[in-house]
mmCIF file of C-alpha atoms in Angstrom:
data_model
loop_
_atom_site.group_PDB
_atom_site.id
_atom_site.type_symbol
_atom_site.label_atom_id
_atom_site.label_comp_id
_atom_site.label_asym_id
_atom_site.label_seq_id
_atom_site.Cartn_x
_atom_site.Cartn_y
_atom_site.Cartn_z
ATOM 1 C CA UNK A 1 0.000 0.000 0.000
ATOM 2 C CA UNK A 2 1.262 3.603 -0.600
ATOM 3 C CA UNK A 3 -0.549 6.049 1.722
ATOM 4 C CA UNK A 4 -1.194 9.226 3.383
ATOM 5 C CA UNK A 5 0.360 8.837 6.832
ATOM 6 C CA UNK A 6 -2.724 10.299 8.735
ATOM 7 C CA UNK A 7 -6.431 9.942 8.140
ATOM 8 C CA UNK A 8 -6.889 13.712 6.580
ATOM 9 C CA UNK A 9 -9.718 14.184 5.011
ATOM 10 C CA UNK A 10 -13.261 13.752 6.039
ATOM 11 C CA UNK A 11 -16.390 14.660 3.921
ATOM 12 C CA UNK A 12 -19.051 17.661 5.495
ATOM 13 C CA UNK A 13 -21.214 19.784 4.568
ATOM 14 C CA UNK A 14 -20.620 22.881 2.140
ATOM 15 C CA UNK A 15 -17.070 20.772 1.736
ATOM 16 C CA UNK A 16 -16.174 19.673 -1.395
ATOM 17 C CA UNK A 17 -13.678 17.071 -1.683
ATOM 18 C CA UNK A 18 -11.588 16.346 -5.124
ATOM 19 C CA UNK A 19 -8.948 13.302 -5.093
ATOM 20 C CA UNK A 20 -7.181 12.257 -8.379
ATOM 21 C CA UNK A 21 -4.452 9.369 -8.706
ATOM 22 C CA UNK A 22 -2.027 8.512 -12.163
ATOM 23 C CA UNK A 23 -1.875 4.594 -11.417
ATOM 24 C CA UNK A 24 -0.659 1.889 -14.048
ATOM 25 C CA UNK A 25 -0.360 -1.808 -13.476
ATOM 26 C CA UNK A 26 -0.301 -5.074 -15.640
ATOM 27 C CA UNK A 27 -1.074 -7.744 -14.041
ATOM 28 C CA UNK A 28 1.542 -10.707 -13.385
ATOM 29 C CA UNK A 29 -0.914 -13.686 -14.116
ATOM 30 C CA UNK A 30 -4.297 -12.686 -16.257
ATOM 31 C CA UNK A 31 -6.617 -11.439 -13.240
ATOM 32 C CA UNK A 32 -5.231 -12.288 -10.144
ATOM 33 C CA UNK A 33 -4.584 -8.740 -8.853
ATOM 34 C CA UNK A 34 -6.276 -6.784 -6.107
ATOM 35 C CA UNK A 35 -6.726 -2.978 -6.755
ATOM 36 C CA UNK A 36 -7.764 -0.179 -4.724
ATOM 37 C CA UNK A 37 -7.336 3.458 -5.427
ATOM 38 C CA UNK A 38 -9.192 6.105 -3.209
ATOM 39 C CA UNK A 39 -9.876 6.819 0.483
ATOM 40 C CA UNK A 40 -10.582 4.734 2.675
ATOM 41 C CA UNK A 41 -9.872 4.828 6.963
ATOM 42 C CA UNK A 42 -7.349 3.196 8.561
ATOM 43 C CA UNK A 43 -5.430 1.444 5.515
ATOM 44 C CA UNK A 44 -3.310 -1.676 6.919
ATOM 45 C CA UNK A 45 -2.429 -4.765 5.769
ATOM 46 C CA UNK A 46 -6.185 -6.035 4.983
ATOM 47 C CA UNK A 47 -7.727 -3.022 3.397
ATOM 48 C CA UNK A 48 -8.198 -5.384 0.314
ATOM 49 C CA UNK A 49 -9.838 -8.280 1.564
ATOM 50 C CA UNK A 50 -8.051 -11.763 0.609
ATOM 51 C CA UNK A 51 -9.952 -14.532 -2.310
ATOM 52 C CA UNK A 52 -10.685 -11.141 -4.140
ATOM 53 C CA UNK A 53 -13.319 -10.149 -1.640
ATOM 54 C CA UNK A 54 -12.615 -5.965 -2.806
ATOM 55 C CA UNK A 55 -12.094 -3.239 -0.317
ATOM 56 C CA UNK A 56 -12.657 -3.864 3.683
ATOM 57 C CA UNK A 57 -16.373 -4.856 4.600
ATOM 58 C CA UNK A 58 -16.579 -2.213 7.106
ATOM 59 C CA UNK A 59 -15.168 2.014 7.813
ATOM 60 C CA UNK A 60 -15.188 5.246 5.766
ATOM 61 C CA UNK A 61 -14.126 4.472 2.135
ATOM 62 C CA UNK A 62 -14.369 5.825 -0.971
ATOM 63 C CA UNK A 63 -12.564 4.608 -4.251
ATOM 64 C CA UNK A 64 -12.184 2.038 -7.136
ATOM 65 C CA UNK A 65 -11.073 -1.441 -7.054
ATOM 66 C CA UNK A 66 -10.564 -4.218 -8.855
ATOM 67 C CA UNK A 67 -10.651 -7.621 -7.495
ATOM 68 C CA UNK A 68 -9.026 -11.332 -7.886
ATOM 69 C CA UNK A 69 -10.616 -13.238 -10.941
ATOM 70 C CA UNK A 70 -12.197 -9.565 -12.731
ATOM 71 C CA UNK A 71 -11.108 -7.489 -15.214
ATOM 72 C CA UNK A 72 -12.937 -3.906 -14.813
ATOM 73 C CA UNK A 73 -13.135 -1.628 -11.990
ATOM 74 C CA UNK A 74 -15.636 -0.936 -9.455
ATOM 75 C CA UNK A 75 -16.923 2.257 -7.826
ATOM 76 C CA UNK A 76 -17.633 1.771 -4.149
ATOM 77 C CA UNK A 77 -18.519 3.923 -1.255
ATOM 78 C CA UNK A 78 -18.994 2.885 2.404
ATOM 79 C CA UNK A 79 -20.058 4.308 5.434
ATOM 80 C CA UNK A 80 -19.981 2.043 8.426
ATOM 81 C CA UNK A 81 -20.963 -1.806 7.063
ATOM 82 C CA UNK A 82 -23.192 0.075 4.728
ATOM 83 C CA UNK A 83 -21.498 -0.301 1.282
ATOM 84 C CA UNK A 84 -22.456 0.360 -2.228
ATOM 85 C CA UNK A 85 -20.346 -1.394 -5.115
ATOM 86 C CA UNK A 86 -20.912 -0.615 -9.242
ATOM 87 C CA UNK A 87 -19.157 -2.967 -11.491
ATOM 88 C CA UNK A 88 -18.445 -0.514 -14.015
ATOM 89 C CA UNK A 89 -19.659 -2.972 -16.876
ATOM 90 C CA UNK A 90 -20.540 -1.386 -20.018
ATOM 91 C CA UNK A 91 -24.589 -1.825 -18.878
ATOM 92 C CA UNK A 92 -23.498 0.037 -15.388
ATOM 93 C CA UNK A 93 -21.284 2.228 -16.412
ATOM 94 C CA UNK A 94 -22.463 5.772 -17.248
ATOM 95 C CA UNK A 95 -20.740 5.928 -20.326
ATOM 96 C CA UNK A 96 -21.788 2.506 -21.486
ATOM 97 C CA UNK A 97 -18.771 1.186 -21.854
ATOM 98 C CA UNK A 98 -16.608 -1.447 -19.557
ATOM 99 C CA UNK A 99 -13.798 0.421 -17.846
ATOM 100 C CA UNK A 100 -11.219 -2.527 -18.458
ATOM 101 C CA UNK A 101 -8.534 -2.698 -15.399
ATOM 102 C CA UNK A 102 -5.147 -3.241 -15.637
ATOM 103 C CA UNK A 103 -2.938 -3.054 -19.515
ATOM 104 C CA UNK A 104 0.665 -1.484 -20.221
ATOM 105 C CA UNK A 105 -1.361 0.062 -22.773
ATOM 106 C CA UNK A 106 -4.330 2.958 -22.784
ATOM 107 C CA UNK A 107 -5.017 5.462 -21.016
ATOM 108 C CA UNK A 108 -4.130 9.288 -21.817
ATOM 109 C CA UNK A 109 -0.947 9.404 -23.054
ATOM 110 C CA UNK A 110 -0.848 5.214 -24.110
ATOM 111 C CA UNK A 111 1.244 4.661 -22.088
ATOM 112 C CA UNK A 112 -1.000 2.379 -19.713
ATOM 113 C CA UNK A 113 -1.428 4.933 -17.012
ATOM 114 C CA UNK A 114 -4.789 5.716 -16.417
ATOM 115 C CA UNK A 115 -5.902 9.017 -14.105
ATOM 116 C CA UNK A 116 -9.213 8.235 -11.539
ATOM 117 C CA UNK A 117 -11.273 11.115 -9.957
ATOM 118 C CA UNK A 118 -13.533 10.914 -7.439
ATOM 119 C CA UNK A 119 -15.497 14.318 -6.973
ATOM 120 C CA UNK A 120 -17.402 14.461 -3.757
ATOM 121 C CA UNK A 121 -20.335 17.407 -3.803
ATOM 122 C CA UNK A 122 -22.566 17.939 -0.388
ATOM 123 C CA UNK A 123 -25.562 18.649 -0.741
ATOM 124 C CA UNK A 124 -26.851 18.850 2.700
ATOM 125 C CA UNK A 125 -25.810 18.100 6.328
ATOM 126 C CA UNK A 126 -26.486 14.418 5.750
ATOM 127 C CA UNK A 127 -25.853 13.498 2.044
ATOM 128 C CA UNK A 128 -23.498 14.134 -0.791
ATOM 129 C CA UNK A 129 -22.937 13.514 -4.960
ATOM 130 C CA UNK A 130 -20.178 11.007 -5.182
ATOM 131 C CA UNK A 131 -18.929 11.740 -9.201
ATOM 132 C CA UNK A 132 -16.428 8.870 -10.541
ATOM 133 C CA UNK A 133 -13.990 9.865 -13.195
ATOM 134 C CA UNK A 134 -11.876 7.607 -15.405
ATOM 135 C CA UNK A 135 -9.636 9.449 -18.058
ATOM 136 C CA UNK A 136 -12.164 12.338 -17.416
ATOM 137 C CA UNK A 137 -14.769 10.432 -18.313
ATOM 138 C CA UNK A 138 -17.946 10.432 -16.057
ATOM 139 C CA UNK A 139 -18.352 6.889 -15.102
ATOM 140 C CA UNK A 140 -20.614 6.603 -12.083
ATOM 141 C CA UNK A 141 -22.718 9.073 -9.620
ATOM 142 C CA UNK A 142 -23.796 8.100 -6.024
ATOM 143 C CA UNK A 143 -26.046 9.522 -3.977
ATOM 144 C CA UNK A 144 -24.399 8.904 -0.610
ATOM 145 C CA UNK A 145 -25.239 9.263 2.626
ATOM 146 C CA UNK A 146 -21.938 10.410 4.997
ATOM 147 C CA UNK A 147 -23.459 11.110 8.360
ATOM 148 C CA UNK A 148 -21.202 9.545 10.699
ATOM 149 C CA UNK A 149 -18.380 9.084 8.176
ATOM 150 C CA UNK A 150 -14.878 9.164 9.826
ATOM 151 C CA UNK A 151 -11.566 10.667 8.508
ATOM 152 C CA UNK A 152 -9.898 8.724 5.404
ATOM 153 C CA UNK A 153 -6.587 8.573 4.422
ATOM 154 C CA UNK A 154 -5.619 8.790 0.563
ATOM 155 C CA UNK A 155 -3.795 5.447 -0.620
ATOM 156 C CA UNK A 156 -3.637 2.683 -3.436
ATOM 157 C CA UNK A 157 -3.158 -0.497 -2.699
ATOM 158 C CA UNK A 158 -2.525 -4.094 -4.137
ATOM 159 C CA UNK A 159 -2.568 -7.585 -3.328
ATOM 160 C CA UNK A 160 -1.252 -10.482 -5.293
ATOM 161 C CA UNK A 161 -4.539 -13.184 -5.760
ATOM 162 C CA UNK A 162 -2.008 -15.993 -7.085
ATOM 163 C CA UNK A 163 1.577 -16.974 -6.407
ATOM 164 C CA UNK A 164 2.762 -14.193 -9.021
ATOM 165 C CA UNK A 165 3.449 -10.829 -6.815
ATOM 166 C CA UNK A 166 1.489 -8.044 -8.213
ATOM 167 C CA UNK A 167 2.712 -4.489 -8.940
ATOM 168 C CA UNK A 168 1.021 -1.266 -9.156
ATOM 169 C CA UNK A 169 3.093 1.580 -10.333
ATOM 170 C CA UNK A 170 1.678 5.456 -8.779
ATOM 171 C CA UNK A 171 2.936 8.587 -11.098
ATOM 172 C CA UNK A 172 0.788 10.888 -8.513
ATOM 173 C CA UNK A 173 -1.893 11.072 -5.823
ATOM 174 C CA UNK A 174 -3.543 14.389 -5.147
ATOM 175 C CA UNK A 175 -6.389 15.354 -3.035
ATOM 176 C CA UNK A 176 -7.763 18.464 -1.369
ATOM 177 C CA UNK A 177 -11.225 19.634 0.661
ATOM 178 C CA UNK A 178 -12.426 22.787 1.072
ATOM 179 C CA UNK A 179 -11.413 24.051 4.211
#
């Protein structure tokens, strides 16, 4: 995992919340990788779940991921055990097309880097517009619920699914809240 070294940022209202990462990775045996990218509380050593289970079944997360045996991304949110996961297949994803994980190739510049947003928009005390960004490209919206979210740390993570170790190269994270 590369991460923030403190839980910084938490989401409230009139607080708008922008995070953006440059993350590339081919995977060492066909789909055996774990991927998250996002924010998520207290990252540690089972943030990603093992058997491709995706992010941690309970906390204060935002992100993508990508799990053991698939081969697109996911949007997720979670607050508490309460947790919301989009396979971003091309029937679920808003611009109807599979957002394929993982390549040396695509992306921006072709170079198999490929930049994820996640835009978070209050609208209220109690609920927010989660946006979901791939390449700049609108991908999924969630109406979310944050009461009683906690602070998140910024991090991407990965965890090898097979015997093959996995490896996840990060150009740049960025993320900032209104303060």
């Amino acid at each position: 995992y590369l991460l923030s070294t403190k839980e910084l940022f938490t989401i409230a209202a009139d607080k708008p919340l922008y995070f953006e990462a440059l993350v590339q990775y081919a995977e060492a045996n066909t789909d055996d990788a774990n991927v998250y990218i996002g924010l998520m509380d207290a990252i540690a050593a089972d943030a990603l779940v093992d058997n491709g289970g995706g992010p941690k079944t309970s906390g204060s997360h935002l992100g993508f991921y990508k799990i053991d045996g698939g081969t697109q991304w996911n949007s997720h949110v979670s607050l508490s055990t309460t947790q919301v996961s989009t396979l971003l297949s091309a029937t679920n994803s808003l611009n109807k097309l599979g957002q394929t994980a993982g390549g040396t190739t695509g992306g921006p510049n072709g170079d198999g880097y490929h930049k994820f947003g996640i835009n978070v928009q209050p609208y209220s005390s109690t609920n927010a517009f989660v946006n979901f960004f791939i390449n700049d490209i609108h991908v999924d919206r969630r109406d979310w619920v944050y009461t009683s979210v906690t602070d998140m740390m910024v991090g991407v993570g990965v965890k090898a699914g097979g015997a093959n170790s996995e490896v996840v190269l990060v150009d740049y994270i960025y993320c900032e809240r209104l303060r």
